[in-house]
Tab-separated table of C-alpha atoms in Angstrom:
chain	number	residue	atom	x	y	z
F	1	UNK	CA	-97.922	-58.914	-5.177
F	2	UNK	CA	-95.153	-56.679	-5.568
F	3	UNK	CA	-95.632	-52.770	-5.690
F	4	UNK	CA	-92.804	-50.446	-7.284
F	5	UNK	CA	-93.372	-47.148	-6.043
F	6	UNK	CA	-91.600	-44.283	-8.117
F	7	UNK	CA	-90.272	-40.899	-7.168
F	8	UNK	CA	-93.359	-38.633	-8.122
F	9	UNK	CA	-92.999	-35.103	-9.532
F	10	UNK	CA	-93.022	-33.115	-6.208
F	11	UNK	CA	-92.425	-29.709	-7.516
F	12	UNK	CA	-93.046	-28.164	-10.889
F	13	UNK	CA	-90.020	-28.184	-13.036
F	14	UNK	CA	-88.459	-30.930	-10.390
F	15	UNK	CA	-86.977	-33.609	-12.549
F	16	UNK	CA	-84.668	-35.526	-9.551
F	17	UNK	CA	-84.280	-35.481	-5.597
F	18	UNK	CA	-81.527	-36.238	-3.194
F	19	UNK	CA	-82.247	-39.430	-0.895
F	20	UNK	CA	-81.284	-37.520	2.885
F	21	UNK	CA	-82.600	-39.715	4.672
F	22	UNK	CA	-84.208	-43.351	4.991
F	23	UNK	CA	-87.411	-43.691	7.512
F	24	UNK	CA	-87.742	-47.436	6.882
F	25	UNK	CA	-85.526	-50.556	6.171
F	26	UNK	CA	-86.232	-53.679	4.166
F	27	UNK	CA	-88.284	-56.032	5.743
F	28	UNK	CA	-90.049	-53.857	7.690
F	29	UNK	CA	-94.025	-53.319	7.631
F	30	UNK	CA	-95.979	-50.061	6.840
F	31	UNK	CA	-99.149	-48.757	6.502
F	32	UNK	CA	-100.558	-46.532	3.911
F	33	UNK	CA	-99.576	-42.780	4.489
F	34	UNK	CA	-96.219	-44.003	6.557
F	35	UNK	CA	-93.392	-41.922	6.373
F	36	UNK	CA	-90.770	-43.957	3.997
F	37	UNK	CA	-87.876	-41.090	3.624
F	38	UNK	CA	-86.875	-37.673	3.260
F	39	UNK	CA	-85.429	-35.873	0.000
F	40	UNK	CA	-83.940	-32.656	-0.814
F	41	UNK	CA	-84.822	-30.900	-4.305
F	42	UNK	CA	-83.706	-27.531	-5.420
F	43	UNK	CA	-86.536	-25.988	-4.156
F	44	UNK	CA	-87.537	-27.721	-0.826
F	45	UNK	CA	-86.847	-30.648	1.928
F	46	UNK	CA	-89.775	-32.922	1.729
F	47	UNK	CA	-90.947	-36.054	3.100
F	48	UNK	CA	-92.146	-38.917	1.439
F	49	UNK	CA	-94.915	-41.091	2.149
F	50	UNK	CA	-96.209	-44.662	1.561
F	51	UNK	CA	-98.877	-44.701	-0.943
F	52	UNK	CA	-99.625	-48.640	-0.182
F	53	UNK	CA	-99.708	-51.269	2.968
F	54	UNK	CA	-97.045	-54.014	2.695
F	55	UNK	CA	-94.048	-55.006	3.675
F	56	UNK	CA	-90.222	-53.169	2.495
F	57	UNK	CA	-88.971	-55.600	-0.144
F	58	UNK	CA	-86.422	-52.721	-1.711
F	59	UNK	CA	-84.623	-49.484	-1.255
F	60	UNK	CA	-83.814	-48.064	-4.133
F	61	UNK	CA	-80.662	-45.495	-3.437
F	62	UNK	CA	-78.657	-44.780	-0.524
F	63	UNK	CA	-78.460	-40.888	1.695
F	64	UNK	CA	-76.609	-38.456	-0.929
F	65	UNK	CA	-77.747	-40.264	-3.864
F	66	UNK	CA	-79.992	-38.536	-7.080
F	67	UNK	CA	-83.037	-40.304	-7.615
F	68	UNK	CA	-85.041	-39.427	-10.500
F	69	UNK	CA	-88.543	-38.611	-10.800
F	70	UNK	CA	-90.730	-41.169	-12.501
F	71	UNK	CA	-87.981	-44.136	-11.544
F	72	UNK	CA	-87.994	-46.652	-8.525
F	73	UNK	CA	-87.557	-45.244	-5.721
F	74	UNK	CA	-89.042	-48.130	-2.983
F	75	UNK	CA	-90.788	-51.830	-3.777
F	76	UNK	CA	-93.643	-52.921	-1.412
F	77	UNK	CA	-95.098	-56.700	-1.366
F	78	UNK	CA	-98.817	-56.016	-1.129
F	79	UNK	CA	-99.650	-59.737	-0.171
F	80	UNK	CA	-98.007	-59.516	3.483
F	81	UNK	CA	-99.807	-55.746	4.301
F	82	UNK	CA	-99.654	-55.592	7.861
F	83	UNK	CA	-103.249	-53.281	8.615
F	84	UNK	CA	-105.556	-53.536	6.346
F	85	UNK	CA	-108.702	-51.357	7.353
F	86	UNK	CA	-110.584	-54.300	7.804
F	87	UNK	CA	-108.551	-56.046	10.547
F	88	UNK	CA	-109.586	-53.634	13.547
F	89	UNK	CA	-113.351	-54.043	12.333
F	90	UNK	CA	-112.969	-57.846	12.668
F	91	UNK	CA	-110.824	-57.962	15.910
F	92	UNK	CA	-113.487	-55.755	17.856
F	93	UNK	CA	-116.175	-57.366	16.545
F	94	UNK	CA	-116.533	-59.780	19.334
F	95	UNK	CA	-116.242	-57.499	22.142
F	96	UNK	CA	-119.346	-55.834	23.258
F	97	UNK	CA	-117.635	-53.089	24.248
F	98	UNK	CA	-115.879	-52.231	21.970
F	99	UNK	CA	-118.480	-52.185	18.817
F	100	UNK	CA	-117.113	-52.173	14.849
F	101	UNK	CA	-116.000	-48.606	13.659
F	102	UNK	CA	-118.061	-47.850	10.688
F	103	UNK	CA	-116.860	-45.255	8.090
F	104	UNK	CA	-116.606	-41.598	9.085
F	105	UNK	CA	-118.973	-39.052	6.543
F	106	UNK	CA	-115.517	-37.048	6.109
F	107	UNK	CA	-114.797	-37.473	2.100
F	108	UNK	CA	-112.302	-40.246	1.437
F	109	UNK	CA	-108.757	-39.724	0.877
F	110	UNK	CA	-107.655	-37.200	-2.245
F	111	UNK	CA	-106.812	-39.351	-5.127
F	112	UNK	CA	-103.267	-37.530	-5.279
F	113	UNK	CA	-102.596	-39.221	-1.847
F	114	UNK	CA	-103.097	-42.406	-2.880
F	115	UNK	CA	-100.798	-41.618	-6.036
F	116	UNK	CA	-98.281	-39.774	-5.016
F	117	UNK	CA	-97.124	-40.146	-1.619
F	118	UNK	CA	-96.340	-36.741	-0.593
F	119	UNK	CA	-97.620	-37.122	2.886
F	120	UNK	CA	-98.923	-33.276	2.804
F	121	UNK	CA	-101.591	-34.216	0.654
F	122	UNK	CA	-103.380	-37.242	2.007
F	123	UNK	CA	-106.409	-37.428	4.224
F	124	UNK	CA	-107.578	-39.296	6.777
F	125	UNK	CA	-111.408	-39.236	8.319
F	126	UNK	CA	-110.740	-40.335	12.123
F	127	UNK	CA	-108.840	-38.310	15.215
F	128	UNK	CA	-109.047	-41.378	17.445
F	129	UNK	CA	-105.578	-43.747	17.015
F	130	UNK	CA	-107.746	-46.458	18.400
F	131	UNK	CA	-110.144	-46.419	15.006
F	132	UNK	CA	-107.560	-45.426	12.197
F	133	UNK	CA	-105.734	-47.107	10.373
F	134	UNK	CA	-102.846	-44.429	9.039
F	135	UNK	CA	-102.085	-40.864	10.404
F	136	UNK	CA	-102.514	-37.826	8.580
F	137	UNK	CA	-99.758	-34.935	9.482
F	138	UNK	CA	-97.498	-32.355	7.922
F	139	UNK	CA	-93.694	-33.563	7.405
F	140	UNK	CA	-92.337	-31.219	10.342
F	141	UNK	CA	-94.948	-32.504	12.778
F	142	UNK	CA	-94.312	-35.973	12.463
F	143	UNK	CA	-89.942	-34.925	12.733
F	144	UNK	CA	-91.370	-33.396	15.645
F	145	UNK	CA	-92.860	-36.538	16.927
F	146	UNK	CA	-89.475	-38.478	16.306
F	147	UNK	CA	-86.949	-35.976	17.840
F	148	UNK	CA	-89.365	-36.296	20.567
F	149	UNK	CA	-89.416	-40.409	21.014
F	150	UNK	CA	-93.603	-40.387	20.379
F	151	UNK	CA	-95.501	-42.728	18.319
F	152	UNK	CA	-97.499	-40.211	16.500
F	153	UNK	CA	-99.613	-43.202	15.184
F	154	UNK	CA	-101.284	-43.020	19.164
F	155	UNK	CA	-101.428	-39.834	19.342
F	156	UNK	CA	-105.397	-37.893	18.724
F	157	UNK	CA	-105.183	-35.484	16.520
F	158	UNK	CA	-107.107	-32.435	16.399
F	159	UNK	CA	-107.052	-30.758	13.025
F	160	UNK	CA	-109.052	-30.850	10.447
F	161	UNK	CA	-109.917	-34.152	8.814
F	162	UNK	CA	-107.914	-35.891	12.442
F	163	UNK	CA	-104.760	-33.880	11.444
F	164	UNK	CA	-101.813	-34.299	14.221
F	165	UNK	CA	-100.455	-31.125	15.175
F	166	UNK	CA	-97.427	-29.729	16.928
F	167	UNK	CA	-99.434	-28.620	19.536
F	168	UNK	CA	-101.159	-32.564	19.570
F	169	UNK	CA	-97.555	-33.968	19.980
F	170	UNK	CA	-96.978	-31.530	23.234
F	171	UNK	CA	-99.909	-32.407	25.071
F	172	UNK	CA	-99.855	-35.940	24.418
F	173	UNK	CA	-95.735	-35.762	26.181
F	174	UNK	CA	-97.206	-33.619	29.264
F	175	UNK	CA	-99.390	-35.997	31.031
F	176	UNK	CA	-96.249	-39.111	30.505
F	177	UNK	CA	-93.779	-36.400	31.974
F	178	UNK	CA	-95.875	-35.708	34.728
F	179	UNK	CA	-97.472	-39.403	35.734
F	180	UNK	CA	-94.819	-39.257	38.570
F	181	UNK	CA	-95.982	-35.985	39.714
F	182	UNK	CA	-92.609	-34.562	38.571
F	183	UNK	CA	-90.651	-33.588	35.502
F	184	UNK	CA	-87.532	-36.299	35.279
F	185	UNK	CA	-84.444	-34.844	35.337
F	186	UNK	CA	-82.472	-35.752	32.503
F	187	UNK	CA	-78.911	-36.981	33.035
F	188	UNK	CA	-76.483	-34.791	32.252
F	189	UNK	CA	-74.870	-35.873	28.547
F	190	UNK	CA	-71.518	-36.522	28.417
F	191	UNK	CA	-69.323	-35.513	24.972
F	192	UNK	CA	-68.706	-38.435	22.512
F	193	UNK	CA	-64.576	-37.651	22.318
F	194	UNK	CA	-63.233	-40.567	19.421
F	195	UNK	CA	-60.814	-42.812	20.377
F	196	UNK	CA	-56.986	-42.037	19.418
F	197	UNK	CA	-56.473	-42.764	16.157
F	198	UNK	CA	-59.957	-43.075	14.894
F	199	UNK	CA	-61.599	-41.411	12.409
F	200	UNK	CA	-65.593	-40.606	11.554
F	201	UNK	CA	-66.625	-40.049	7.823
F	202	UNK	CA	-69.530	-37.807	7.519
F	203	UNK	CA	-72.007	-37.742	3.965
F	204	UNK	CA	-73.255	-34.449	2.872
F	205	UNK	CA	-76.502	-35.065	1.310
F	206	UNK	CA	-79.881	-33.117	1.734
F	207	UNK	CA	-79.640	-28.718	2.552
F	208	UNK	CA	-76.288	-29.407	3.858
F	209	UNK	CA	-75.041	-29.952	0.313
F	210	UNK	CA	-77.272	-27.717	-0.960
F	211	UNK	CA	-75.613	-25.016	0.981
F	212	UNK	CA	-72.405	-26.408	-0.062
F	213	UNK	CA	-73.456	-25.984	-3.623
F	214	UNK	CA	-74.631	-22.460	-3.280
F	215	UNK	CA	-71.549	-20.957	-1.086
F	216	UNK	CA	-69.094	-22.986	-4.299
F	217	UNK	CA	-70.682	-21.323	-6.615
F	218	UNK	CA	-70.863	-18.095	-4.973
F	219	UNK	CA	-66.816	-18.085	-4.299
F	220	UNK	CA	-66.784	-19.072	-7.812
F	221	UNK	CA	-69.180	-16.833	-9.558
F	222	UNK	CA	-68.337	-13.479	-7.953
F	223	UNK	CA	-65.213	-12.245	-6.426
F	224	UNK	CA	-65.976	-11.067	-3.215
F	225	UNK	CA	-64.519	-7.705	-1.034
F	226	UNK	CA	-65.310	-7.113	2.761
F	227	UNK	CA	-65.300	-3.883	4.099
F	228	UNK	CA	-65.731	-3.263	7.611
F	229	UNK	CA	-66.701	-0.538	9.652
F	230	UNK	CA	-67.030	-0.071	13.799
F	231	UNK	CA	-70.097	1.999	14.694
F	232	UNK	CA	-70.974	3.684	17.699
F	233	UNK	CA	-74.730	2.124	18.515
F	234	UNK	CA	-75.254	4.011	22.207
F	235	UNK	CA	-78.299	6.080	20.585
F	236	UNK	CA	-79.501	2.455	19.198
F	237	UNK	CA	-79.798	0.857	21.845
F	238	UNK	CA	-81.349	3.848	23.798
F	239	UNK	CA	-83.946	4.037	21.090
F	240	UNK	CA	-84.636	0.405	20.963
F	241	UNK	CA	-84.826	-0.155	25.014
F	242	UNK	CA	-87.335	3.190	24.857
F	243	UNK	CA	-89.332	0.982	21.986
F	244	UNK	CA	-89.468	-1.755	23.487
F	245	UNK	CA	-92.481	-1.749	25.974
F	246	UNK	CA	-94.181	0.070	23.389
F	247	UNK	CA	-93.740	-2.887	20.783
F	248	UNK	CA	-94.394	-5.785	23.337
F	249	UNK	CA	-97.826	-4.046	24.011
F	250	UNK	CA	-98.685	-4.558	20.710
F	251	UNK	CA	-97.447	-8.290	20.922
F	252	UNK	CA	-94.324	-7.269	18.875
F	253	UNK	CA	-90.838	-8.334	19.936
F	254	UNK	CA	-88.189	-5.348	18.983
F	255	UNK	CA	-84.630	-6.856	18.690
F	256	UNK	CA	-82.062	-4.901	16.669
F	257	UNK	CA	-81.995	-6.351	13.407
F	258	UNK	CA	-85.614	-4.557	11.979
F	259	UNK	CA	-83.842	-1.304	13.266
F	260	UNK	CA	-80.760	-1.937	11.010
F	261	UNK	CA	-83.236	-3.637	8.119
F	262	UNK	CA	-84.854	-0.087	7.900
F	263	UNK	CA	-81.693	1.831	8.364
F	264	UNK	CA	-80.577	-0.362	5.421
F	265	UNK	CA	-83.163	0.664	3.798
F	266	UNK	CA	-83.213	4.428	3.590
F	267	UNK	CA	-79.775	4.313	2.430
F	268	UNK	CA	-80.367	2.368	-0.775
F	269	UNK	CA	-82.258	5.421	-1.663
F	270	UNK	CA	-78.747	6.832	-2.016
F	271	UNK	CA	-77.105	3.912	-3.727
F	272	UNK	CA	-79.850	1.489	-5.158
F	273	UNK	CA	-77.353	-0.137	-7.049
F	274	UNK	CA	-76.363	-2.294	-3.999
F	275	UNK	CA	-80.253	-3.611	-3.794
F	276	UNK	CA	-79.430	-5.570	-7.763
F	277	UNK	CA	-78.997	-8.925	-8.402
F	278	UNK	CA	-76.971	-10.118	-11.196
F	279	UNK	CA	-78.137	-11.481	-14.620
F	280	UNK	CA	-75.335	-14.435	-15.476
F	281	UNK	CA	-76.665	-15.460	-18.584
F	282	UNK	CA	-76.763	-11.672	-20.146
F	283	UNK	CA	-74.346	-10.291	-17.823
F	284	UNK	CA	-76.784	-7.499	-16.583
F	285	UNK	CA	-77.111	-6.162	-13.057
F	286	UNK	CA	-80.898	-6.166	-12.311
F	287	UNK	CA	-81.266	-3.014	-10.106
F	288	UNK	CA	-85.077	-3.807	-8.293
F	289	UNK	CA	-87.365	-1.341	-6.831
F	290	UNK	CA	-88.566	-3.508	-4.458
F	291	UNK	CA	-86.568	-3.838	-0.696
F	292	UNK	CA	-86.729	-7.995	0.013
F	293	UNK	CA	-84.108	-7.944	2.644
F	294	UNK	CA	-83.049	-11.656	3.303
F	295	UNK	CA	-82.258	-13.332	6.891
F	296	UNK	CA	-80.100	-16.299	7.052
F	297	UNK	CA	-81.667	-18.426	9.785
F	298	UNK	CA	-80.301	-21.074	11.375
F	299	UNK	CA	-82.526	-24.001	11.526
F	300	UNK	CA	-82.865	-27.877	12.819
F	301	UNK	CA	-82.686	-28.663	8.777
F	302	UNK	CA	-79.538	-26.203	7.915
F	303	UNK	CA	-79.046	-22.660	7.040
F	304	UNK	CA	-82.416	-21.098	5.027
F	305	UNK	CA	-82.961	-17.447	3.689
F	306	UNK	CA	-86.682	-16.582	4.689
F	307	UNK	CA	-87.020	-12.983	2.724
F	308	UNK	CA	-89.295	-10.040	4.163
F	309	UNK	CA	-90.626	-8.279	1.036
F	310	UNK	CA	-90.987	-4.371	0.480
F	311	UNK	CA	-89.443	-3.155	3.125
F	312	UNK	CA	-89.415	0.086	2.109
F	313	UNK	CA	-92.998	0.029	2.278
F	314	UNK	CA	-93.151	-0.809	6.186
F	315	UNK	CA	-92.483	0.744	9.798
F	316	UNK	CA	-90.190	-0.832	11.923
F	317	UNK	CA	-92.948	-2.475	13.869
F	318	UNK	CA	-94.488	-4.063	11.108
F	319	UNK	CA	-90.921	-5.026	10.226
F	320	UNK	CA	-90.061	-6.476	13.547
F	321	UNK	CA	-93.482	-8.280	13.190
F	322	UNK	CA	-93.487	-9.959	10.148
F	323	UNK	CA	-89.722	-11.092	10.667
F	324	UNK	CA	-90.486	-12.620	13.975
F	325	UNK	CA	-93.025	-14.674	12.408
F	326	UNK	CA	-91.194	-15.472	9.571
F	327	UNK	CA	-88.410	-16.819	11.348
F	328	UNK	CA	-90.227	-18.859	13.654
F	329	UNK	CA	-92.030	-20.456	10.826
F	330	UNK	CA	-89.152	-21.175	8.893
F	331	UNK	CA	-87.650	-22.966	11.926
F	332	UNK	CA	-90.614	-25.209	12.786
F	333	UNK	CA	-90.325	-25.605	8.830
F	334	UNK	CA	-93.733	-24.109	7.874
F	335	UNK	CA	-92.348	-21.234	5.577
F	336	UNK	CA	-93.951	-21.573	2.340
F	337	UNK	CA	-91.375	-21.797	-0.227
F	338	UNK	CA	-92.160	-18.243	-1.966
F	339	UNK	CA	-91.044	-16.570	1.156
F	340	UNK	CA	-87.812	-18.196	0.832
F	341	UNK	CA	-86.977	-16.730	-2.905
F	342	UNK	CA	-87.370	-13.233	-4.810
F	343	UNK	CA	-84.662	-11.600	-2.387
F	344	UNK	CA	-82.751	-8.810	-3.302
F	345	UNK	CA	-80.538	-7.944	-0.285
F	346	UNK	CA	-79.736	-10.523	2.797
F	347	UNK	CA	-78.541	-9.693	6.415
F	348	UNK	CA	-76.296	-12.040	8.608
F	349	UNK	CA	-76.055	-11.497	12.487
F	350	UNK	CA	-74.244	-14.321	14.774
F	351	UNK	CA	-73.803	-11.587	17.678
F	352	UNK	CA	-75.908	-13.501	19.600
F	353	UNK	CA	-72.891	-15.830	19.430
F	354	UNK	CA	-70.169	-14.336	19.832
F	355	UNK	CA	-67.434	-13.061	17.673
F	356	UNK	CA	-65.825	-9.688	16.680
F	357	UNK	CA	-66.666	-9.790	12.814
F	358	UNK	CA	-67.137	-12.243	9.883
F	359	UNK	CA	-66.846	-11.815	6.438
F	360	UNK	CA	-70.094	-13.375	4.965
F	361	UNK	CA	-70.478	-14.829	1.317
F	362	UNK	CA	-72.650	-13.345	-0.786
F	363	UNK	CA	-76.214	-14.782	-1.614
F	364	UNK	CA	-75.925	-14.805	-4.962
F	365	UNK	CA	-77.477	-13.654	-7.616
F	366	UNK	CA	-77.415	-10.759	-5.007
F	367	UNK	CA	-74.675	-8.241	-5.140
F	368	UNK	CA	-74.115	-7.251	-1.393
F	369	UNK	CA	-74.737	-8.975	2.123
F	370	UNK	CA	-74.809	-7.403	5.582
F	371	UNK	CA	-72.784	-8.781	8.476
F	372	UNK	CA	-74.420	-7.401	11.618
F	373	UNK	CA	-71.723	-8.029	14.716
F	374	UNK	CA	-72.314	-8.132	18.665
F	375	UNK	CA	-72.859	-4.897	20.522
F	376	UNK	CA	-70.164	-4.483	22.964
F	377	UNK	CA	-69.014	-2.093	25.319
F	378	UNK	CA	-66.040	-0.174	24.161
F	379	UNK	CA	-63.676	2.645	25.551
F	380	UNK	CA	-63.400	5.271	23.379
F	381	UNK	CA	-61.902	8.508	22.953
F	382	UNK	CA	-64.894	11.508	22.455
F	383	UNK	CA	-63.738	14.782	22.908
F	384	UNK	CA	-60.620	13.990	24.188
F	385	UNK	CA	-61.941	11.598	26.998
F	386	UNK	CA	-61.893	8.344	27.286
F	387	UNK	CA	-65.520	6.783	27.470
F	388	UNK	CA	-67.787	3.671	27.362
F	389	UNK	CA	-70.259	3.295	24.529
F	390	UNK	CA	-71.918	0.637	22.651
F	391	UNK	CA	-69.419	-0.635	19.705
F	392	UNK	CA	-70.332	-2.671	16.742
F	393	UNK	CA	-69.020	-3.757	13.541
F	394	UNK	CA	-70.478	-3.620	10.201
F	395	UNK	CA	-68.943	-5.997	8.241
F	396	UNK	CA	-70.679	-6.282	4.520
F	397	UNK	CA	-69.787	-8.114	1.675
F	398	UNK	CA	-69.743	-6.912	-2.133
F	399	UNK	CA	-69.633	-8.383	-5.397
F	400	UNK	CA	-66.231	-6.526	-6.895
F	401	UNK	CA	-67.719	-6.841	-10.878
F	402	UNK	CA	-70.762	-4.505	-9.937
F	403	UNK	CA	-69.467	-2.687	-6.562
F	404	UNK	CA	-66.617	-0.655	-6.683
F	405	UNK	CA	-64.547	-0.256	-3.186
F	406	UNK	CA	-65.546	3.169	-3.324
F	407	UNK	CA	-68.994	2.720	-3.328
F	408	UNK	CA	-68.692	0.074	-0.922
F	409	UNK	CA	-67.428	2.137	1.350
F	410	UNK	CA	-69.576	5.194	0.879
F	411	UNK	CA	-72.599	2.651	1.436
F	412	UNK	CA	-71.272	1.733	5.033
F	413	UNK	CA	-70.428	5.487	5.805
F	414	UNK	CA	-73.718	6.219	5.325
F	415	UNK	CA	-75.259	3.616	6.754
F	416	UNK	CA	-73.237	4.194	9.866
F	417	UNK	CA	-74.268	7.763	10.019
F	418	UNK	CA	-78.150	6.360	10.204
F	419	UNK	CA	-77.128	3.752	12.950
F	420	UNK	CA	-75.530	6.502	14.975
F	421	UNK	CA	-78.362	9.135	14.737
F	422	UNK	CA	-81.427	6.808	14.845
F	423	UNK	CA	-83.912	8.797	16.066
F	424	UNK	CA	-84.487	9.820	12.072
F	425	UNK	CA	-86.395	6.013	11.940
F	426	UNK	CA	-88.970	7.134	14.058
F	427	UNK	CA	-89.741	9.710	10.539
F	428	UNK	CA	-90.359	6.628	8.932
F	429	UNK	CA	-93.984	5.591	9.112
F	430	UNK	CA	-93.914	3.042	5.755
């Protein structure tokens, strides 16, 4: 018997998906909660799930293409399910050893599961791979388990209701890496150079075109100006090295960005204009009270915008804390998708990279975005000497309808002044 399965409504107000990725092919078998693909919507990346056993009879849509909701999206045949629950029961029966499984008292499986296929919501009652007969784990975990060449269907899980976890998918790689009483050493990888001649086309579907999207619009919405600024950052990074041990004590890792976040910050006081996002459809500027200072992140899955709310209201450890966090989670892709809207300001920083400068785009609707350069070691003149101090650039972005080049610039100047005489943060308690 053939099963259609259609696209379910994965997000409210969600009314069509981009295919990224296929996890399956036709012809192949699956069980019931088996990853099938991934899709991109406006709002999140999300992985889809097989809501019955069978066998692949059709894939409906290729990588880059819009699927809507509530239409085909894969077509299972039923009659040729390759695990039904009952098959390990019958197989084991003969074997003393090895006595039939009988249900677990965990509650079944929530009906949406079975419905929907969004592999977040299902649930499973066993831990043991030996006994189940699907595997119950968040989308990133079982990525995790891919990238890392594991079958997550044998590996025990241990959270609730048999959940595998990141931390399942590590310890079931150690004792493999270690059987020979040695880490292997990997070979080293050589570059894939193309042939003379030959050519490589590459689709951009899932956050890839999503970014795409965003950064057209942006160029094409507001008309951009850079202004850049060198500031001297010797007193920063004497006040951050003296913060440091004091941070890590309280399990807090102090890099530079919080420091500038706050510096930020107190100068909007001066110029809250800059902290506004822009109303298209009434041609307003939205000036907001609140500080949600955005950092572009660079993840496995493309560029994302986790936002740190109120900053105004927060120290710089606090700051430093709830960024770290945030970050980390939106890399392992556990950042829940309200901490990825609602911002009102956004920060950029590749000095970790390398680089002199960049001119960033804006995030719209925002109004202004801070490029946050490498600290370097300079000679300068001060005083009429030539010296070595800590140089970096500022280099922020503005939206030219709402921010004049003169108040632009005034913003930097200011900001620079707080940069160079830092020890005024320390004031700052919230």
């Amino acid at each position: 018997m053939s099963f259609v399965f259609e696209l379910p409504e994965v997000g409210e107000g969600v009314v069509e998906a981009e295919v990224v990725s296929w996890h399956v092919n036709v012809g192949d078998s699956v069980n019931v909660d088996d990853p099938l693909c991934e899709i991109t919507t406006d709002k999140a990346q999300l992985e889809i799930s097989s809501p019955k056993s069978g066998t692949i009879l059709r894939l409906h849509g290729e990588p880059g293409d819009i699927i809507k909701v509530h239409t085909p999206l894969v077509e299972i045949d039923e009659s040729g399910a390759p695990a039904a629950p009952s098959a390990p029961a019958k197989a084991a029966a003969p074997a003393p050893s090895a006595p039939t499984p009988t249900p677990a008292p965990a509650p079944p499986p929530a009906p949406a599961a079975a419905t929907n296929g969004v592999s977040s919501a299902s649930a499973l009652p066993s831990s043991d791979p030996s006994t189940r007969t699907s595997t119950k784990a968040a989308p990133a975990v079982r990525r995790h388990a891919r990238e890392a060449g594991v079958d997550i269907h044998q590996v025990p899980g241990s959270g609730p209701g048999g959940r595998v976890t990141h931390d399942d998918i590590q310890s079931y790689q150690a004792p493999a890496a270690q059987a020979s009483g040695a880490l292997p050493v990997a070979a080293p990888a050589l570059p894939q150079v193309l042939p003379s001649g030959a050519e490589e086309r590459v689709k951009i579907v899932g956050i890839r075109r999503k970014i795409a999207e965003q950064m057209v619009k942006s160029k094409h919405t507001a008309p951009h100006f850079t202004y850049v600024e060198e500031v001297d950052c010797t007193k920063l990074v004497e006040l951050r090295t003296a913060l440091k041990p004091i941070a890590a004590a309280q399990g807090v890792k102090l890099t530079y960005i919080p420091l500038v976040m706050k510096a930020v910050s107190v100068v909007l006081r001066q110029f809250p204009n800059v902290n506004a996002v822009m109303d298209e459809d009434n041609f307003e500027l939205v000036v907001k009270g609140d500080h949600n200072f955005g950092i572009s992140c660079d993840t496995p899955n493309g560029l994302f915008v986790p936002v740190v709310k109120n900053i105004e209201q927060k120290s710089v450890l606090h700051i430093a804390a709830e960024m770290t966090d945030l970050v980390e989670r939106t890399r392992a892709g556990k950042a829940k998708l309200d901490e990825l809207r609602g911002g009102t300001f956004t920060l950029t920083s590749v000095g970790s990279i390398g680089g002199v400068f960049a001119t960033p785009i804006l995030n719209v609707p925002e109004v202004a975005i801070l490029g946050v350069n490498a600290i370097r070691d300079a000679a300068v003149v001060r005083n009429g000497e030539v010296v070595v101090r800590k140089m970096m650039y500022l280099s922020p972005s503005f939206d030219h309808r709402v921010i004049d080049g003169a108040v632009g610039a005034r913003f930097v100047a200011a900001l620079k002044h707080v940069l160079e005489n830092p020890e005024a943060l320390l004031l700052e308690l919230r």
